[in-house]
Amino acid sequence: MKDFRGEPISTQNAGSLDIFERALRALNVYRGDPVAIIDEALAQEPDFVMGHVLRAHVHVTMWERSVLPAVNDSLARLGELDNRSNDRERGHVRALSLWAAGDWRGYKDALDRLLVDHPRDLLALQAGHLSDFFQGDRENLRGRVARALPFWTRDDSGFGLLHGMHAFGLEECGSYGAAEEAGRHALDLDADDCWAQHALAHVMEMQARQAEGVAFMESRQEHWAQDDNGFQFHNWWHTALFNLDQGHHDRALEIYDRGIHPQPTEIQLMLLDAAALLWRMHLSGIDVGRRWDDLASTYGKGTETGFYAFNDMHAMLTLVATGRQQEAAALLRTIEDMSGADNTNGMMTREVGLPILHGILAFGAGRYAKAVDHLMPVRYRAALFGGSHAQRDILHRTLIEAALRGGDKALAHVLAHERIALKPHCPFTWQLHQRATH
């Protein structure tokens, strides 16, 4: 049989295929639980190869250590089903095996190769796109989708989603006009494409269109903030950033409590957005009450330490913000011990993770000149450990604040000018400039 886009799929069960498409749609728009949905198909057809493939990829998109057992279980089952699999499915298995082994670059590259022969494989496109994001490969965020688009038509199932992904890649490459055009086209095709919504939020963030950003996000809540939307926390984060840079601190905290961190969680993607917002407030001296405590308690368990350098940075922010300098120093020592690993995260940690952790720890100890020394050399290389420009802006903000607190106003002044050149209409940036010149 073939899936809804004409790609080969090893099943003769039309019911399994229908459930697969429903689970894929849930993953595409971050609605509901795609694992629970695909498990319906696996219950009735335990040998459904693409069902196991999709299940593994969904777990990989979490990008944390906790999902490794589930991914390995799927890979073990897929190994048993190799003689029932087609070449497309084996390509997915090769990619997933590389991810589980810590070769994230290999995972990304294997999906690239798979898409050469199967450019209409929507699961491979989305999994690869997210992998590009987690590894800070902005060129491939744009290029992966651009290579596939000519093989699709408007009538294909999921066509609008490609434009939403393309919009994010264009934005990360600085093509803001083209990104906005692609993102709005995606929403015209699929109003519930919350990834396209997110891409447009990034455009407005990078262009300092804060008031417009708030209006855009809040006017379309019905399309991205549904109760079963697993991505709404991140779109709420963008909404909070727009408010914060306009000085609407109470509104930002209200959004934090309602949409970003409404209840305790151990999901790393949700924790890091919570930590990133609170750290921005911490830098500005805004009282956030006891909101740090739950984050610090979760990060303090250390269950994800050393798995992904980008997550480690947010753990360090949380420990430093709560004055847990000894725990923060212990975190750094542990990651230093693990940094020699011969895998993708080992490289990320050595190249940018450790200098950033040293810089944050120094900032927390009031050694601001040392924080500057650690952060300055890596601020433009930080894409190596993933995230977006908007997320990594936390490093630039911390650097400028360290320069201000350390009395290096000349450095803070020129760094503020650099921000003004990129965001001439951002109120927060002008506040930094004013502090640096007085």
GROMACS .gro file of C-alpha atoms in nm, residues 176 203-210 245 415-434:
model
   30
  176TYR     CA    1   1.208   3.786   0.728
  203VAL     CA    2   0.968   3.699   1.259
  204MET     CA    3   0.797   3.956   1.479
  205GLU     CA    4   1.041   3.889   1.763
  206MET     CA    5   1.341   3.942   1.538
  207GLN     CA    6   1.191   4.261   1.395
  208ALA     CA    7   1.089   4.392   1.739
  209ARG     CA    8   0.720   4.411   1.645
  210GLN     CA    9   0.613   4.347   2.004
  245ASP     CA   10   0.998   4.375   2.623
  415LEU     CA   11   2.688   4.578   2.233
  416ALA     CA   12   2.372   4.785   2.280
  417HIS     CA   13   2.447   4.964   1.952
  418GLU     CA   14   2.480   4.627   1.786
  419ARG     CA   15   2.132   4.531   1.910
  420ILE     CA   16   1.987   4.865   1.800
  421ALA     CA   17   2.117   4.802   1.448
  422LEU     CA   18   1.923   4.475   1.443
  423LYS     CA   19   1.618   4.588   1.642
  424PRO     CA   20   1.591   4.966   1.623
  425HIS     CA   21   1.237   4.971   1.762
  426CYS     CA   22   1.285   4.744   2.065
  427PRO     CA   23   1.212   4.929   2.393
  428PHE     CA   24   1.423   4.685   2.596
  429THR     CA   25   1.727   4.743   2.376
  430TRP     CA   26   1.700   5.119   2.418
  431GLN     CA   27   1.682   5.070   2.795
  432LEU     CA   28   2.012   4.881   2.778
  433HIS     CA   29   2.159   5.161   2.570
  434GLN     CA   30   2.047   5.421   2.822
   0.00000   0.00000   0.00000
